[in-house]
Each structure stands twice: as structure tokens, then as C-alpha cells.
PDB file of C-alpha atoms in Angstrom:
ATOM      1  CA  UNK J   1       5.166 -54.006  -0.825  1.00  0.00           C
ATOM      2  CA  UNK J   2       7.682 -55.727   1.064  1.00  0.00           C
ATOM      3  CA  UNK J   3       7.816 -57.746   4.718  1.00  0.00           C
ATOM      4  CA  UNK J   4      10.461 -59.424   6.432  1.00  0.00           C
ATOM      5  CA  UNK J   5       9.574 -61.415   9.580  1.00  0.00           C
ATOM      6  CA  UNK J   6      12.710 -62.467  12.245  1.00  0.00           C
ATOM      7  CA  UNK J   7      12.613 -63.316  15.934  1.00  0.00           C
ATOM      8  CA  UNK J   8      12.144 -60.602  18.203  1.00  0.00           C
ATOM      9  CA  UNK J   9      14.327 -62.166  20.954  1.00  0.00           C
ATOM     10  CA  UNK J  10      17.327 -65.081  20.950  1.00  0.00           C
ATOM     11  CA  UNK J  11      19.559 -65.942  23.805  1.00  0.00           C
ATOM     12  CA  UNK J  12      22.870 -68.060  23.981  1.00  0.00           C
ATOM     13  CA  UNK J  13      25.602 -68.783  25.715  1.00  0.00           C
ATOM     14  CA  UNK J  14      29.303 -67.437  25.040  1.00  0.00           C
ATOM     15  CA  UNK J  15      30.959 -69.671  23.076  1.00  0.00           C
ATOM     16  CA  UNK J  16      27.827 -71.064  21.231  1.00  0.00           C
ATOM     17  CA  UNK J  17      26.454 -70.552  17.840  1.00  0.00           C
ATOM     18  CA  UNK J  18      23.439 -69.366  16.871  1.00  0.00           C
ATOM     19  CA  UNK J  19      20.867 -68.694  14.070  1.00  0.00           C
ATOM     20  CA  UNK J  20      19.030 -65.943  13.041  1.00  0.00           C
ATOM     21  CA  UNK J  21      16.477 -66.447  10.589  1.00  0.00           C
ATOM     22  CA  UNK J  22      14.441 -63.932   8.337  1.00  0.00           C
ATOM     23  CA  UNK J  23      11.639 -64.685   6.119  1.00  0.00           C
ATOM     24  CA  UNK J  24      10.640 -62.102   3.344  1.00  0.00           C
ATOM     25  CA  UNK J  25       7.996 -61.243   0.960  1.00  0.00           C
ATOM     26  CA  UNK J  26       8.389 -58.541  -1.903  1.00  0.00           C
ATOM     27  CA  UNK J  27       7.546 -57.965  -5.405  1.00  0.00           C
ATOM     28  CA  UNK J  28      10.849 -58.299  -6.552  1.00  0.00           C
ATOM     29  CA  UNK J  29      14.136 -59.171  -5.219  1.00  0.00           C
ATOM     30  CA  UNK J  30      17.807 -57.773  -4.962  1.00  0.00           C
ATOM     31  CA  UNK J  31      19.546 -59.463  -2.535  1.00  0.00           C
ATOM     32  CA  UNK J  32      19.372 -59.890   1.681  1.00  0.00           C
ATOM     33  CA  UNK J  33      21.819 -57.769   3.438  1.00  0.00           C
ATOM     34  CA  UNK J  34      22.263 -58.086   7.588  1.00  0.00           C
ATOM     35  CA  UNK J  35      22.999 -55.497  10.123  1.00  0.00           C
ATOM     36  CA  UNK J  36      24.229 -55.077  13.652  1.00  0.00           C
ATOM     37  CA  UNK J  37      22.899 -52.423  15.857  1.00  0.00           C
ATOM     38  CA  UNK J  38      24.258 -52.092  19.330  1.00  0.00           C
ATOM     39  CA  UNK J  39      22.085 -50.021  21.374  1.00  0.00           C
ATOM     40  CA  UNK J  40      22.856 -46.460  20.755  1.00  0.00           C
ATOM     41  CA  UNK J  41      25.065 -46.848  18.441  1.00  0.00           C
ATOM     42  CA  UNK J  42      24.623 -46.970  14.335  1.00  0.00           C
ATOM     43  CA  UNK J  43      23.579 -49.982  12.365  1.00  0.00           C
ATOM     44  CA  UNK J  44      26.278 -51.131  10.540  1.00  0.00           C
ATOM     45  CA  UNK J  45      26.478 -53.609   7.741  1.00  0.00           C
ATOM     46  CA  UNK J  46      27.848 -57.151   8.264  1.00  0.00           C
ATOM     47  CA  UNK J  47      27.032 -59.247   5.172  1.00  0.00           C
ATOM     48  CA  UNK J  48      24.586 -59.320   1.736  1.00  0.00           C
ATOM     49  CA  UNK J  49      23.733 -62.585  -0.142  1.00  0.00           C
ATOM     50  CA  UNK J  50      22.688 -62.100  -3.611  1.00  0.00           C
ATOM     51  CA  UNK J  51      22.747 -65.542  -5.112  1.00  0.00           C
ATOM     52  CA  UNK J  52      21.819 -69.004  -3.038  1.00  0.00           C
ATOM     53  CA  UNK J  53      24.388 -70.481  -0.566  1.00  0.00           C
ATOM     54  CA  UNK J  54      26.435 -69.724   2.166  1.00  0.00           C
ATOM     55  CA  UNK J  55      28.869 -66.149   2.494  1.00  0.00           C
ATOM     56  CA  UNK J  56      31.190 -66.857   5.441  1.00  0.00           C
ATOM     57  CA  UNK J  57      33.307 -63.530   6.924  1.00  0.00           C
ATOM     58  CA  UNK J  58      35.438 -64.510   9.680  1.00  0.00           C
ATOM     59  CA  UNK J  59      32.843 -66.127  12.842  1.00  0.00           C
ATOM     60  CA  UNK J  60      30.029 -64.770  10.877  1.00  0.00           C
ATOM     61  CA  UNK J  61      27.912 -66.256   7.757  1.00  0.00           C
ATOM     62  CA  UNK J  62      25.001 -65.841   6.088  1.00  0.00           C
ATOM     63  CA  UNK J  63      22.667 -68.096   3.887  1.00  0.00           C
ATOM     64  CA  UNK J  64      20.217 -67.162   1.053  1.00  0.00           C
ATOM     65  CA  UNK J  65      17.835 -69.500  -0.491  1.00  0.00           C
ATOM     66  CA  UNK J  66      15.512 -67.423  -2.949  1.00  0.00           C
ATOM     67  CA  UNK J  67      13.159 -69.999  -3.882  1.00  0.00           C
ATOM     68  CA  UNK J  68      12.166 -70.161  -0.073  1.00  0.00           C
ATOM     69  CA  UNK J  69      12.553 -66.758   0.398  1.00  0.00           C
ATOM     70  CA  UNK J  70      14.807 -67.048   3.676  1.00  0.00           C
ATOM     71  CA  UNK J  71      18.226 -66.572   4.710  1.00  0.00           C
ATOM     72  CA  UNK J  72      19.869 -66.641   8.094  1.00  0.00           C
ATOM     73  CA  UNK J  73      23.081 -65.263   9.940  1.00  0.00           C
ATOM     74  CA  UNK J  74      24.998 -67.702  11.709  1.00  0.00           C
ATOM     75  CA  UNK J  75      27.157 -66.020  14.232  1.00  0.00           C
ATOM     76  CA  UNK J  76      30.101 -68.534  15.609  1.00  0.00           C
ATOM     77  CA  UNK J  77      32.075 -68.612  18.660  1.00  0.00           C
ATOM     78  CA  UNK J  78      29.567 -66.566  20.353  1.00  0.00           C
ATOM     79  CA  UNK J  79      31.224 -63.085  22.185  1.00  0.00           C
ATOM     80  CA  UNK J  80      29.944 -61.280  24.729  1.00  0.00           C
ATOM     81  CA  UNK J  81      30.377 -58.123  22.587  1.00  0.00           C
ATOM     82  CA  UNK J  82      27.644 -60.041  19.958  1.00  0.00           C
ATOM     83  CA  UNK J  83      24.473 -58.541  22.268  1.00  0.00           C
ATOM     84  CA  UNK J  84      22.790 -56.675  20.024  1.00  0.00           C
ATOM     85  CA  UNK J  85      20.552 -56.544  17.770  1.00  0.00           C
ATOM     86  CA  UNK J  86      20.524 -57.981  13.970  1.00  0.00           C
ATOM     87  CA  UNK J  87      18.008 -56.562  11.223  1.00  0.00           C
ATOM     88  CA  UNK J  88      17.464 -58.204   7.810  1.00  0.00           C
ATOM     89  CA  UNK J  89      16.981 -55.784   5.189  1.00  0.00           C
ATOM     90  CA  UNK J  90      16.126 -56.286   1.272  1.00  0.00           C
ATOM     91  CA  UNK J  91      15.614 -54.218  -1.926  1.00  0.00           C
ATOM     92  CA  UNK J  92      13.278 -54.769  -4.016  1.00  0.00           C
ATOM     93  CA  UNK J  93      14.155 -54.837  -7.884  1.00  0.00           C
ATOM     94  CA  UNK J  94      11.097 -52.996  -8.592  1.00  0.00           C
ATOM     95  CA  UNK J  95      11.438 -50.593  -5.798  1.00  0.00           C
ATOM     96  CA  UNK J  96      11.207 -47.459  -7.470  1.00  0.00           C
ATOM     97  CA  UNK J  97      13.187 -46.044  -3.903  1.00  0.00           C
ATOM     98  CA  UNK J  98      16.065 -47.688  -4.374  1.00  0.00           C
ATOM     99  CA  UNK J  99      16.107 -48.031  -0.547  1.00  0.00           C
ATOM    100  CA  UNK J 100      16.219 -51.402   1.862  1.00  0.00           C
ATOM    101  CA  UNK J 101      13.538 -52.132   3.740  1.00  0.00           C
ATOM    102  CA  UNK J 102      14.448 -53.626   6.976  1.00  0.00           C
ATOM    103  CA  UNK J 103      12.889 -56.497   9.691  1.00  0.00           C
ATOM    104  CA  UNK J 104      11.937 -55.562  13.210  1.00  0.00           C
ATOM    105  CA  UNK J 105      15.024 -56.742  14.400  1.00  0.00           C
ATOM    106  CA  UNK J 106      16.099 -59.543  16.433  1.00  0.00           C
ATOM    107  CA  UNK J 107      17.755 -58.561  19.623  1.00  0.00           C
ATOM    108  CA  UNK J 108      20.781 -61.168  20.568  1.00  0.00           C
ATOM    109  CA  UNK J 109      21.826 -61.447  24.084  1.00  0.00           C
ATOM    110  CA  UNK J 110      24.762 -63.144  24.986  1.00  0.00           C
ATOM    111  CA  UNK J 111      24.986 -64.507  28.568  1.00  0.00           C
ATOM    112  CA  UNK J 112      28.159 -65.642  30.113  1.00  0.00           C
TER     113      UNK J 112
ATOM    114  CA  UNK T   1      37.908 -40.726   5.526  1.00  0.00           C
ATOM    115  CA  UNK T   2      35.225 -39.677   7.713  1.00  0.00           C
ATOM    116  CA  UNK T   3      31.874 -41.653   8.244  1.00  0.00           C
ATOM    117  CA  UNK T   4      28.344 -40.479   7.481  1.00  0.00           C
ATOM    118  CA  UNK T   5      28.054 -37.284  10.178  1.00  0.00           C
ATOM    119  CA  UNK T   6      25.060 -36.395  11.859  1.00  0.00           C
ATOM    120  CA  UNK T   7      24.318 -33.977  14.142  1.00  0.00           C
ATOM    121  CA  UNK T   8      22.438 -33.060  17.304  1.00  0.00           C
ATOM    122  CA  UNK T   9      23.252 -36.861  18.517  1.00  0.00           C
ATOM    123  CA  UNK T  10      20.235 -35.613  20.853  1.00  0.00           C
ATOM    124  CA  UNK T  11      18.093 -32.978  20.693  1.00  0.00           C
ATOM    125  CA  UNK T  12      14.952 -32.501  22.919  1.00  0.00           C
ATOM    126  CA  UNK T  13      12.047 -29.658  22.093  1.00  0.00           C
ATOM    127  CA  UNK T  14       8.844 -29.076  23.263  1.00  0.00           C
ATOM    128  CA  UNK T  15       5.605 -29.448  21.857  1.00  0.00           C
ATOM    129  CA  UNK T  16       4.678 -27.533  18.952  1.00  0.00           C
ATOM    130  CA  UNK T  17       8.740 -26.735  18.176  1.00  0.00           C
ATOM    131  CA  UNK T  18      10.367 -27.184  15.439  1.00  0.00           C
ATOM    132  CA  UNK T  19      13.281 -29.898  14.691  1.00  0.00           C
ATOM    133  CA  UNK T  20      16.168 -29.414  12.444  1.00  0.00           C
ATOM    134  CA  UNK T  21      18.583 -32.511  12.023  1.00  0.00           C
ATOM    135  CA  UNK T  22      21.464 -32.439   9.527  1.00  0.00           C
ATOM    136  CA  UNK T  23      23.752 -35.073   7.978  1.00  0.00           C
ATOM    137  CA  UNK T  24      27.165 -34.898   5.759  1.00  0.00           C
ATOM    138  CA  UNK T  25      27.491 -38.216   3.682  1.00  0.00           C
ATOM    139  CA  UNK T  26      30.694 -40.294   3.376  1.00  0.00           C
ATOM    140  CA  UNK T  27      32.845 -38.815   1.263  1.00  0.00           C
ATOM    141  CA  UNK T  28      32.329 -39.262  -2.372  1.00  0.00           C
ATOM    142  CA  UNK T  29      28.617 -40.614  -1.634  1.00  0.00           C
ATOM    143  CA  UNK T  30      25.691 -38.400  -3.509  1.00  0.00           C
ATOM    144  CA  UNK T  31      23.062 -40.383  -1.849  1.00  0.00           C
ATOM    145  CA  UNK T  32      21.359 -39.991   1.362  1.00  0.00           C
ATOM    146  CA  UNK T  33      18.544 -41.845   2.726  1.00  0.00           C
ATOM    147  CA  UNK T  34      16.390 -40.946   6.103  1.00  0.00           C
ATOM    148  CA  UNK T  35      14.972 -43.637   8.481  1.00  0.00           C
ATOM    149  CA  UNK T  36      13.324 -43.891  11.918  1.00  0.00           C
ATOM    150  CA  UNK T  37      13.552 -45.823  14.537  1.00  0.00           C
ATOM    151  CA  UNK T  38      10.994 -45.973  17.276  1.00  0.00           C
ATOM    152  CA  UNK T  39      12.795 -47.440  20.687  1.00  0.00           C
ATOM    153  CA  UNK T  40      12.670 -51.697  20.168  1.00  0.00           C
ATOM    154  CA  UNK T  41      11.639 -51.321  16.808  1.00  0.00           C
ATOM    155  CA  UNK T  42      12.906 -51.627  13.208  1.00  0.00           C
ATOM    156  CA  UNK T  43      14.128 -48.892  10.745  1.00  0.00           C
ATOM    157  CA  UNK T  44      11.622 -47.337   9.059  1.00  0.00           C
ATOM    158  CA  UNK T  45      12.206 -45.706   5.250  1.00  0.00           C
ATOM    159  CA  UNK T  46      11.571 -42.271   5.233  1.00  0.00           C
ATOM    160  CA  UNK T  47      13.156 -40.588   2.291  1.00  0.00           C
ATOM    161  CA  UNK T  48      16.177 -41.066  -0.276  1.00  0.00           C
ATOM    162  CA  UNK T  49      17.545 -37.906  -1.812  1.00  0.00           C
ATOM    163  CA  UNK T  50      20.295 -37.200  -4.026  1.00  0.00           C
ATOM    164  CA  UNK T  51      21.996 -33.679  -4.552  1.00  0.00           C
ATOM    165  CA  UNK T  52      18.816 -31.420  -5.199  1.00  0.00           C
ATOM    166  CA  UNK T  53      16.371 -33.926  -5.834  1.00  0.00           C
ATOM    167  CA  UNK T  54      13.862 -36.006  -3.678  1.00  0.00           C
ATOM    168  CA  UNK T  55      13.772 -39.593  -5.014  1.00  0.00           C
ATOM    169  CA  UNK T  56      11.576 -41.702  -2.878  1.00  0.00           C
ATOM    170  CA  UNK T  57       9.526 -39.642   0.041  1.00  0.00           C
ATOM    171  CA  UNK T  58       7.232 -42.534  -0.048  1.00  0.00           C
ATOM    172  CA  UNK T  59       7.980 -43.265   4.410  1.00  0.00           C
ATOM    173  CA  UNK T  60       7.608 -39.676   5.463  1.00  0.00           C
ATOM    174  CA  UNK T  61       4.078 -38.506   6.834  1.00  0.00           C
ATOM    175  CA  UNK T  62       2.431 -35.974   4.697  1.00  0.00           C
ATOM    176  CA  UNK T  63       2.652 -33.301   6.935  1.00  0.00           C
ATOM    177  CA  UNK T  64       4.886 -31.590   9.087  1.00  0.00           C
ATOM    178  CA  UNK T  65       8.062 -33.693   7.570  1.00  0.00           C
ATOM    179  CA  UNK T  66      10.286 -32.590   4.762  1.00  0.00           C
ATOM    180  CA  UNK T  67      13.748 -33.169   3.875  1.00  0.00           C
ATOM    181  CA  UNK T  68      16.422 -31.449   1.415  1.00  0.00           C
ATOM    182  CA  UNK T  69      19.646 -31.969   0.399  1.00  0.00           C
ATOM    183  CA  UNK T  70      21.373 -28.675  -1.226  1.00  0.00           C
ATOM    184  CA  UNK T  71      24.140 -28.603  -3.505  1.00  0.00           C
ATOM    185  CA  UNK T  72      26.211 -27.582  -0.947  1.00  0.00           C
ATOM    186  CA  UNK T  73      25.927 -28.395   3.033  1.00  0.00           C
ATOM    187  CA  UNK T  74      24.437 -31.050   4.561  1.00  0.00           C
ATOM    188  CA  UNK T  75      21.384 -33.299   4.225  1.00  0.00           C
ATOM    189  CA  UNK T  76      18.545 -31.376   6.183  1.00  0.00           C
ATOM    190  CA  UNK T  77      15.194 -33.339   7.754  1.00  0.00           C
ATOM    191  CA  UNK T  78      12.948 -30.967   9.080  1.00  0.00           C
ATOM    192  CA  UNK T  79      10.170 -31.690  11.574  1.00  0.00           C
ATOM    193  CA  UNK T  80       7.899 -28.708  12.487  1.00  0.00           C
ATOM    194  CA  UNK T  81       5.327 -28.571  15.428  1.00  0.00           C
ATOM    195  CA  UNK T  82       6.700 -31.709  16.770  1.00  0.00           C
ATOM    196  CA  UNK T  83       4.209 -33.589  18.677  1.00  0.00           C
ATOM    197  CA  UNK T  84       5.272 -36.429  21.364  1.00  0.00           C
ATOM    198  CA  UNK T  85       5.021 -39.248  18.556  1.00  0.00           C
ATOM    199  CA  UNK T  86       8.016 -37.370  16.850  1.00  0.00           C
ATOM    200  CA  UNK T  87      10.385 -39.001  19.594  1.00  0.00           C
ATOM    201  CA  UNK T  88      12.984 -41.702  18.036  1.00  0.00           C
ATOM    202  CA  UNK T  89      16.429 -41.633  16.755  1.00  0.00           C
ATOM    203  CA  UNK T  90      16.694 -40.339  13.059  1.00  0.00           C
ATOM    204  CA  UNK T  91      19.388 -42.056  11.272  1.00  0.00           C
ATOM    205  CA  UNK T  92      20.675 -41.035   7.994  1.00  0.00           C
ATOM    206  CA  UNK T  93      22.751 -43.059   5.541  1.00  0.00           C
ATOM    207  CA  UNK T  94      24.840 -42.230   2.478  1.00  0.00           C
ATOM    208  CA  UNK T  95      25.595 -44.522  -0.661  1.00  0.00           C
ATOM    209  CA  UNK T  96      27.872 -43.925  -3.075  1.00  0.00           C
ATOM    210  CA  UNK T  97      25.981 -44.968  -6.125  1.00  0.00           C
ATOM    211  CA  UNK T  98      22.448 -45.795  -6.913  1.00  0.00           C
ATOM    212  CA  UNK T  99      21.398 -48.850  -5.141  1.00  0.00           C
ATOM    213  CA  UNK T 100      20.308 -50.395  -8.341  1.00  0.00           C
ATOM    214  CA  UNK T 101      23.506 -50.060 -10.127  1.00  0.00           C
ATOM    215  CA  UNK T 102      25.272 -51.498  -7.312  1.00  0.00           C
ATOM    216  CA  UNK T 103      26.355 -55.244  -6.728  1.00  0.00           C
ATOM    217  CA  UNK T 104      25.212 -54.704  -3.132  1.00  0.00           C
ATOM    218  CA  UNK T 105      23.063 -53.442  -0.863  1.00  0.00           C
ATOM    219  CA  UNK T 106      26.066 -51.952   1.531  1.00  0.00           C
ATOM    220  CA  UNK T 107      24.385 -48.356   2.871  1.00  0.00           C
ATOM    221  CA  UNK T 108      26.539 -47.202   5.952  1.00  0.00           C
ATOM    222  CA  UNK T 109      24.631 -45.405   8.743  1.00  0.00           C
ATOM    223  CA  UNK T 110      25.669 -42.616  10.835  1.00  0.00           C
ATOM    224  CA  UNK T 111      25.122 -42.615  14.664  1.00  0.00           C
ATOM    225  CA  UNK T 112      21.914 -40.799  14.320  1.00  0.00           C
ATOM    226  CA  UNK T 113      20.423 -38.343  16.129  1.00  0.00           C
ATOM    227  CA  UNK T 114      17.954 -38.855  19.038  1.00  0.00           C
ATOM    228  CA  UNK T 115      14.846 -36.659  18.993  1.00  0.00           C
ATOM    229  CA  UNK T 116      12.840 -36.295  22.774  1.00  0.00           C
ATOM    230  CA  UNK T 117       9.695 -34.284  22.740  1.00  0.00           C
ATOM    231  CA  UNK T 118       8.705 -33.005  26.207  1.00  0.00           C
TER     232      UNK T 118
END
């Protein structure tokens, strides 16, 4: 089966940058997506890595290395409206499912 | 083009009830997957459908659980006798192609609907 571990918890500062780092284990391996979930509201997708290096989409970027098995979002310019929380989430080639499995999360909270 | 639609948003039932939550994909997607979330937890797999078929039930408990999704109308998971450990937010998501003959792994989530068991 799979597992992802990420931090439960990070705080910053508005304005900062931070780092959110997932670690994974499956069989197999499709790519690392990330999602934001604000609370009550729907996770929605922000980036996938599918290949080693660094995807960059406006303040946001995230970094694959498969021969660690880790990746990390990188959030910029740190907003207020960035509290939330951020879930890794992989498929596994050999997942007969075809679905992601996800992390626990890591909730963000930005302070002022 | 209208997101992935899911409705109650919030439904509460009593013990021993039974729990009907629906979903309507993105248009143009054919696949639907379930997934719970228990408050400050992660999203757990439940079960990934496609028009008439069950895929993947591998997440959902043995009993009391069951999903469908008909040729026509919405995606359908069905909880009966609900039981206090039922309570979370449901959240369906549509794809538009199988996962595995996809370049990515982009599944888009509705707003899910939050089940409370008094």
C-alpha cells in the first residue's frame, strides 16, 4: 500500500515563505499532486510533479525528487488568505483504483 | 461550466437512519470517486465508479456503505443505520478520463456534503 507523511502544523508570517514537505512510500509511482483545503470549503488542486525538479505557478512551486521519494510546496510571498490546509496526494502505477491517496494534511496558518 | 455538485452540503440524522448523498460530475467527466474526511484529518478513498460500474470499493466498510452511479442522474453513496462514527464531510470528485491514461493526477472536488449523526 501506500503512505505519505507531512507536518501536521506550520506557522509563518505574512510575507514569508515557507515549505511543506511530504515523504511517501508506495509500490509504484505516478506522480505527487498538492491540494489546498480551506476549512469548509473543497480541496482543490494546486500543482502535480511527475518528473524530478521544480514546477513554479505564480507564488507557488513544487519539487519532486523520486529517488528520495519527497517533494515539497513552496508557497511565496506568504497571504493571509494561504491559512489552510495542504494535502499531498499520489497514485500509485500499480493501483488497480486508479485513485490518489492523500497525506493527513498539513494545516498552514498565516499570522499577520 | 458547472463544478462537481453535491448535495445536502449538511445533512444530520439520527441513529439507526439512513443517509443518501448525491453528486453530478463536471461536465464531460465519467468518473467519480468518494472520500471521507473525519474533522482534522486526511481524505480517505472510499470508492471510484464510472457510469454503471464499481471500479475500486477497496476504502468503503463492508457493511452498511454502498455507492452507485446510474446511467442517468447523479452519483449516489448510501449509508444505512448510521451510527455516530458515520459523522464527516463526504466529498466526491469527478475526472474526466481514467487516471492512468492521464498525464496528471488533476481530480476536482466538490464542496462536499457534511454528515452529523445525533
Amino acid at each position: 500500500g501506500q503512505s505519505l507523511e507531512q507536518p501536521s502544523e506550520v506557522t509563518a508570517v505574512e510575507g514569508a515563505i515557507v515549505q511543506i514537505n511530504c515523504t511517501y512510500q508506495t509500490s509504484g509511482f505516478y506522480g505527487l499532486s498538492w491540494y489546498q483545503q480551506h476549512d469548509g470549503g473543497a480541496p482543490t488542486f494546486l500543482s502535480y510533479n511527475a518528473l524530478d525538479g521544480l514546477e513554479e505557478t505564480g507564488r507557488f512551486s513544487s519539487f519532486l525528487s523520486r529517488s528520495d521519494s519527497y517533494g515539497y510546496l513552496l508557497l511565496q510571498e506568504l497571504q493571509m488568505k494561504d491559512s489552510a490546509s495542504y494535502f499531498c496526494a499520489v497514485r500509485d502505477r500499480d493501483n488497480a483504483g486508479n485513485m490518489l491517496t492523500f497525506g493527513g494534511g498539513t494545516r498552514l496558518m498565516v499570522k499577520p | 461550466n458547472a463544478g462537481v455538485m453535491q448535495n445536502p452540503r449538511h445533512l444530520v440524522r439520527r441513529r439507526g437512519q439512513e443517509a443518501r448523498l448525491r453528486c453530478s460530475p463536471m461536465k464531460g467527466h465519467s468518473h467519480v470517486y468518494w472520500y471521507r474526511q473525519l474533522p482534522e484529518e486526511g481524505l480517505k478513498f472510499m470508492v471510484y465508479l464510472q457510469k454503471e460500474n464499481i471500479i475500486d470499493e477497496s476504502g468503503m466498510p463492508k457493511e452498511r456503505f454502498s455507492a452507485e452511479f446510474p446511467k442517468e442522474g447523479p452519483s449516489i453513496l448510501r449509508i444505512q443505520q448510521v451510527v455516530r462514527g458515520d459523522s464527516a464531510a463526504y466529498f466526491c470528485a469527478s475526472s474526466p478520463v481514467n487516471l492512468r491514461a492521464s498525464s496528471g493526477n488533476t481530480i476536482y472536488f466538490g464542496e462536499g456534503s457534511w454528515l452529523t449523526v445525533v
